[in-house]
Amino acid sequence: MTAKPPRVVTRADVARLAGVSTAVVSYVVNDGPRPVAAETAARVREAIELLGYRPNPSARALKLGTTGVLGLVVPDSSNPFFAELGLEVERAATARGLALLMASSNSDIDLESRLLADLMGRQVDGLLVAAAAGPQRLTGPGIRRSQAPVIYLDCARPVEAHSTFSSDSEAGARALVDHLLSVHGHGTVALVMGNHSQPWPDGRELGWQGALDDAGAPGAPLVRAPFDRRGGYEGGLRLLSVPHRPSAVFASSDLQGVGLLRAAHELGVSVPDELAIVAYDGTQESEYCWPPLTCARQRVSEMAEAAVKIIVDAEQPVHRVFDVDVIIRRSCGCPTTAQSVASVQTSLAAPRPAE
Amino acid sequence: MTAKPPRVVTRADVARLAGVSTAVVSYVVNDGPRPVAAETAARVREAIELLGYRPNPSARALKLGTTGVLGLVVPDSSNPFFAELGLEVERAATARGLALLMASSNSDIDLESRLLADLMGRQVDGLLVAAAAGPQRLTGPGIRRSQAPVIYLDCARPVEAHSTFSSDSEAGARALVDHLLSVHGHGTVALVMGNHSQPWPDGRELGWQGALDDAGAPGAPLVRAPFDRRGGYEGGLRLLSVPHRPSAVFASSDLQGVGLLRAAHELGVSVPDELAIVAYDGTQESEYCWPPLTCARQRVSEMAEAAVKIIVDAEQPVHRVFDVDVIIRRSCGCPTTAQSVASVQTSLAAPRPAE
DNA sequence: CTGTTAGCGCTTTCAC
DNA sequence: GTGAAAGCGCTAACAG
């Protein structure tokens, strides 16, 4: 509609202006693979500057087969846990010059597998997946095409040919529940558990049960509800509306803990005096709700860093279980003013699975 | 290390297997631009299926100059407001077959401008920016290269050649503060204000001041603090530790409102009985803290949808101001059990800037 | 140290 | 309705 179409400047323009070949431009842009005379290089850089040349990443990707882009798929990127995870992954990626393609599956298995296929199809250099449905969904078309590593970020079992990370949720849950039992003297502890959809038992549930069993505590109510705030709220309403309501409850996510808190407040149940609450995840939100939640915190940034490193350094697949930190705040009944933190030692608590 | 290198299947393989030319494969894959006989098309599709062929997006992008990727830059993707915004943008993008590259600037102006340049350099088809620093940072190298539209999502003033969106924060703030003043009879309302770093006054502050002025309310304390939970907490501590503490306060973000709530709880100040709180943003977190926050909610999904549409449909740049919804909950002192929502009419409240 | 050149996989014009 | 072929911009042999 206006004047001259300002054709985008290409490597050939730079070469022409600098009076060199395109190869040389490539060498100075990429700082290799062949050496370039200092003076020539300076001339090229000047030309680049002058023309405002930027390499075309598509061309580069086409040639190299590598995009400099990572993919991340989570069930819900607005859940603070995944938001924080995403932020850390993005940091780790940016620090290495990579960009991050983010996708949320809304916990929908089919959407999740479509997103995975789409990202793979976009030639990401690596895919990080906090899978709603466990790791089995690798099979669609589009997966074949790429050799890009796929890392499962919330996967308690090793998977052939993939890196699998998980937090030691069992140890974390056990420590939390045990704290309620032995320090605060609760007879038993109820559980609000999210809809874990992976093909093996959830560590949080295992840890909860284990702590109860170890203490010889009687069976306690378990309510299943979504991992979000509303799930915790409604689960809490159910849990607290019975004649003999529990005196302590473990929520399988921060968000559920927050919902639980709301339910307690609405029902006029005082926390922690009449009801102790502990939660799993340890996002910032758990620190600022009221009362602040005693929780087991996942080492999100460590996981993010490790995952990106595996991809960038093309490391062999590993199965890693990350320690979890128990953070004592007020919701359990501890009188702390300054919070205290203790790391839960995985190695002591979790025997190697014999797979 | 293992056997045969399974060379990735290309369009030529499909063509060979189907006994057609590569052009035809292209026609059926893209459903155009030339027609293909039904039977031929079927044969091609079969070959595609059989070989598990996936088009190479880099090659496509190189040829077309278009990547099917959008970029989003926010100050902090773990802030629930931006997390929710990101999720909505992602939804809108995915619905149109686009992917989303996300980046957080940590409110760092330099990092922000580097991220913008990087994303532009990656040939995104459009860039959505919730800029920490206003829209002026368009100038770096790397910006020139692309014609991709840049949309500013939180920009109260029109900017030449760009779409600019904003929520009508002034009207929202005014409605909130006025509610405190006229419905609940507070003499004045304090403000906890984030570090707005754009080159014009912040609408929230304007609205607050305006409501105060209109009511002839005396000057009220204003404390500046970061937009996050900690900012609200520390701002709250300062605000509430003076001899004659305010009876009502407006927080410029949900997160600050949450921090404020914590400060009040810690200080034993009862909300809303001794202190009324209202906040701006309206994320989910504001609904589940205690007491739930009366707030002005931004229409995040509407904004996301509109922004993506502008890019996809290559619409002309516009300046849009989105209405904001006031949601009455308990923190202001209203006795509601069911929350009530009222949209604040922009057109009535905000005169057109004469720029 | 520098230049020439052959593709990477795809789209699309132009001929048939 | 289909095929041949010319690039898109870049990298990295290979030849000088």
GROMACS .gro file of C-alpha atoms in nm, chain A residues 114-308:
model
  195
  114ARG     CA    1  -0.238  -3.369   2.047
  115LEU     CA    2  -0.024  -3.100   2.202
  116LEU     CA    3   0.267  -3.337   2.237
  117ALA     CA    4   0.238  -3.436   1.875
  118ASP     CA    5   0.208  -3.076   1.768
  119LEU     CA    6   0.515  -2.966   1.959
  120MET     CA    7   0.713  -3.260   1.834
  121GLY     CA    8   0.597  -3.180   1.486
  122ARG     CA    9   0.730  -2.830   1.537
  123GLN     CA   10   1.072  -2.976   1.582
  124VAL     CA   11   1.136  -2.871   1.936
  125ASP     CA   12   1.480  -2.973   2.053
  126GLY     CA   13   1.335  -3.127   2.363
  127LEU     CA   14   1.004  -3.173   2.531
  128LEU     CA   15   0.932  -3.145   2.900
  129VAL     CA   16   0.608  -3.302   3.006
  130ALA     CA   17   0.424  -3.291   3.332
  131ALA     CA   18   0.181  -3.548   3.203
  132ALA     CA   19  -0.176  -3.564   3.313
  133ALA     CA   20  -0.184  -3.924   3.211
  134GLY     CA   21   0.150  -4.077   3.277
  135PRO     CA   22   0.405  -4.140   3.007
  136GLN     CA   23   0.222  -4.385   2.786
  137ARG     CA   24   0.107  -4.133   2.531
  138LEU     CA   25   0.413  -4.139   2.312
  139THR     CA   26   0.262  -4.335   2.034
  140GLY     CA   27   0.071  -4.102   1.808
  141PRO     CA   28   0.196  -4.012   1.465
  142GLY     CA   29   0.425  -3.715   1.472
  143ILE     CA   30   0.624  -3.863   1.754
  144ARG     CA   31   0.824  -4.078   1.520
  145ARG     CA   32   0.963  -3.790   1.325
  146SER     CA   33   1.198  -3.653   1.582
  147GLN     CA   34   1.468  -3.785   1.801
  148ALA     CA   35   1.417  -3.500   2.043
  149PRO     CA   36   1.441  -3.610   2.403
  150VAL     CA   37   1.123  -3.619   2.605
  151ILE     CA   38   1.151  -3.573   2.978
  152TYR     CA   39   0.868  -3.657   3.211
  153LEU     CA   40   0.869  -3.420   3.502
  154ASP     CA   41   0.622  -3.584   3.728
  155CYS     CA   42   0.672  -3.948   3.675
  156ALA     CA   43   0.743  -4.176   3.966
  157ARG     CA   44   0.861  -4.468   3.758
  158PRO     CA   45   1.146  -4.502   3.511
  159VAL     CA   46   1.040  -4.526   3.150
  160GLU     CA   47   1.245  -4.692   2.881
  161ALA     CA   48   1.453  -4.441   2.684
  162HIS     CA   49   1.322  -4.134   2.862
  163SER     CA   50   1.436  -3.924   3.148
  164THR     CA   51   1.186  -3.927   3.428
  165PHE     CA   52   1.179  -3.691   3.720
  166SER     CA   53   0.971  -3.692   4.026
  167SER     CA   54   0.966  -3.536   4.364
  168ASP     CA   55   0.976  -3.770   4.656
  169SER     CA   56   0.615  -3.711   4.731
  170GLU     CA   57   0.589  -4.022   4.939
  171ALA     CA   58   0.859  -3.906   5.178
  172GLY     CA   59   0.712  -3.558   5.183
  173ALA     CA   60   0.363  -3.682   5.260
  174ARG     CA   61   0.491  -3.918   5.521
  175ALA     CA   62   0.687  -3.646   5.696
  176LEU     CA   63   0.393  -3.411   5.692
  177VAL     CA   64   0.145  -3.663   5.822
  178ASP     CA   65   0.387  -3.793   6.077
  179HIS     CA   66   0.440  -3.439   6.199
  180LEU     CA   67   0.070  -3.405   6.259
  181LEU     CA   68   0.054  -3.739   6.433
  182SER     CA   69   0.361  -3.731   6.651
  183VAL     CA   70   0.427  -3.365   6.714
  184HIS     CA   71   0.074  -3.242   6.737
  185GLY     CA   72  -0.079  -3.558   6.871
  186HIS     CA   73  -0.362  -3.600   6.627
  187GLY     CA   74  -0.523  -3.940   6.637
  188THR     CA   75  -0.542  -3.961   6.263
  189VAL     CA   76  -0.523  -3.745   5.952
  190ALA     CA   77  -0.773  -3.714   5.670
  191LEU     CA   78  -0.669  -3.679   5.308
  192VAL     CA   79  -0.799  -3.464   5.027
  193MET     CA   80  -0.654  -3.630   4.722
  194GLY     CA   81  -0.650  -3.509   4.363
  195ASN     CA   82  -0.742  -3.726   4.071
  196HIS     CA   83  -0.414  -3.890   4.010
  197SER     CA   84  -0.442  -4.044   3.669
  198GLN     CA   85  -0.114  -4.221   3.626
  199PRO     CA   86  -0.095  -4.597   3.610
  200TRP     CA   87   0.049  -4.647   3.958
  201PRO     CA   88  -0.037  -4.536   4.307
  202ASP     CA   89   0.025  -4.176   4.399
  203GLY     CA   90   0.319  -4.115   4.631
  204ARG     CA   91   0.123  -3.873   4.842
  205GLU     CA   92  -0.142  -4.127   4.910
  206LEU     CA   93   0.118  -4.393   4.981
  207GLY     CA   94   0.306  -4.167   5.219
  208TRP     CA   95  -0.010  -4.068   5.399
  209GLN     CA   96  -0.119  -4.428   5.438
  210GLY     CA   97   0.230  -4.531   5.541
  211ALA     CA   98   0.255  -4.272   5.813
  212LEU     CA   99  -0.087  -4.370   5.941
  213ASP     CA  100   0.002  -4.737   5.943
  214ASP     CA  101   0.334  -4.682   6.113
  215ALA     CA  102   0.163  -4.492   6.387
  216GLY     CA  103  -0.110  -4.749   6.417
  217ALA     CA  104  -0.361  -4.475   6.345
  218PRO     CA  105  -0.717  -4.575   6.264
  219GLY     CA  106  -0.846  -4.546   5.909
  220ALA     CA  107  -0.915  -4.189   5.820
  221PRO     CA  108  -1.148  -4.027   5.568
  222LEU     CA  109  -1.019  -3.978   5.219
  223VAL     CA  110  -1.198  -3.749   4.980
  224ARG     CA  111  -1.120  -3.730   4.613
  225ALA     CA  112  -1.146  -3.394   4.447
  226PRO     CA  113  -0.973  -3.204   4.171
  227PHE     CA  114  -0.631  -3.057   4.242
  228ASP     CA  115  -0.756  -2.700   4.223
  229ARG     CA  116  -0.891  -2.453   4.477
  230ARG     CA  117  -1.246  -2.544   4.415
  231GLY     CA  118  -1.165  -2.910   4.460
  232GLY     CA  119  -1.012  -2.838   4.798
  233TYR     CA  120  -1.303  -2.619   4.891
  234GLU     CA  121  -1.569  -2.869   4.805
  235GLY     CA  122  -1.370  -3.156   4.946
  236GLY     CA  123  -1.331  -2.954   5.263
  237LEU     CA  124  -1.700  -2.883   5.284
  238ARG     CA  125  -1.774  -3.253   5.260
  239LEU     CA  126  -1.505  -3.342   5.509
  240LEU     CA  127  -1.601  -3.085   5.768
  241SER     CA  128  -1.976  -3.115   5.754
  242VAL     CA  129  -1.999  -3.452   5.925
  243PRO     CA  130  -2.072  -3.508   6.293
  244HIS     CA  131  -1.722  -3.604   6.396
  245ARG     CA  132  -1.508  -3.403   6.167
  246PRO     CA  133  -1.138  -3.475   6.143
  247SER     CA  134  -0.894  -3.269   6.346
  248ALA     CA  135  -0.622  -3.275   6.083
  249VAL     CA  136  -0.607  -3.305   5.708
  250PHE     CA  137  -0.347  -3.339   5.440
  251ALA     CA  138  -0.418  -3.178   5.104
  252SER     CA  139  -0.248  -3.321   4.798
  253SER     CA  140  -0.186  -2.977   4.652
  254ASP     CA  141  -0.142  -2.623   4.774
  255LEU     CA  142  -0.446  -2.520   4.584
  256GLN     CA  143  -0.656  -2.777   4.762
  257GLY     CA  144  -0.508  -2.657   5.088
  258VAL     CA  145  -0.619  -2.306   5.005
  259GLY     CA  146  -0.968  -2.427   4.919
  260LEU     CA  147  -0.978  -2.624   5.240
  261LEU     CA  148  -0.886  -2.313   5.430
  262ARG     CA  149  -1.175  -2.131   5.276
  263ALA     CA  150  -1.412  -2.410   5.366
  264ALA     CA  151  -1.289  -2.404   5.725
  265HIS     CA  152  -1.326  -2.028   5.748
  266GLU     CA  153  -1.674  -2.039   5.608
  267LEU     CA  154  -1.775  -2.310   5.847
  268GLY     CA  155  -1.625  -2.120   6.135
  269VAL     CA  156  -1.372  -2.392   6.202
  270SER     CA  157  -1.057  -2.233   6.334
  271VAL     CA  158  -0.725  -2.330   6.178
  272PRO     CA  159  -0.507  -2.458   6.332
  273ASP     CA  160  -0.689  -2.470   6.665
  274GLU     CA  161  -0.975  -2.688   6.560
  275LEU     CA  162  -0.832  -2.815   6.238
  276ALA     CA  163  -0.473  -2.863   6.134
  277ILE     CA  164  -0.394  -2.848   5.763
  278VAL     CA  165  -0.085  -2.943   5.570
  279ALA     CA  166  -0.037  -2.945   5.196
  280TYR     CA  167   0.186  -3.065   4.920
  281ASP     CA  168   0.367  -2.844   4.665
  282GLY     CA  169   0.500  -2.540   4.842
  283THR     CA  170   0.417  -2.264   4.598
  284GLN     CA  171   0.424  -1.902   4.702
  285GLU     CA  172   0.053  -1.904   4.750
  286SER     CA  173   0.090  -2.142   5.041
  287GLU     CA  174   0.302  -1.886   5.217
  288TYR     CA  175   0.058  -1.602   5.188
  289CYS     CA  176  -0.274  -1.759   5.262
  290TRP     CA  177  -0.403  -1.749   5.616
  291PRO     CA  178  -0.285  -1.915   5.818
  292PRO     CA  179   0.022  -1.991   5.610
  293LEU     CA  180   0.033  -2.355   5.516
  294THR     CA  181   0.279  -2.603   5.652
  295CYS     CA  182   0.378  -2.791   5.344
  296ALA     CA  183   0.621  -3.007   5.154
  297ARG     CA  184   0.787  -2.801   4.885
  298GLN     CA  185   0.903  -2.944   4.557
  299ARG     CA  186   1.237  -2.826   4.428
  300VAL     CA  187   1.101  -2.676   4.116
  301SER     CA  188   1.398  -2.475   4.000
  302GLU     CA  189   1.635  -2.762   4.054
  303MET     CA  190   1.414  -2.987   3.845
  304ALA     CA  191   1.381  -2.729   3.572
  305GLU     CA  192   1.751  -2.672   3.559
  306ALA     CA  193   1.831  -3.041   3.549
  307ALA     CA  194   1.578  -3.108   3.277
  308VAL     CA  195   1.708  -2.836   3.050
   0.00000   0.00000   0.00000
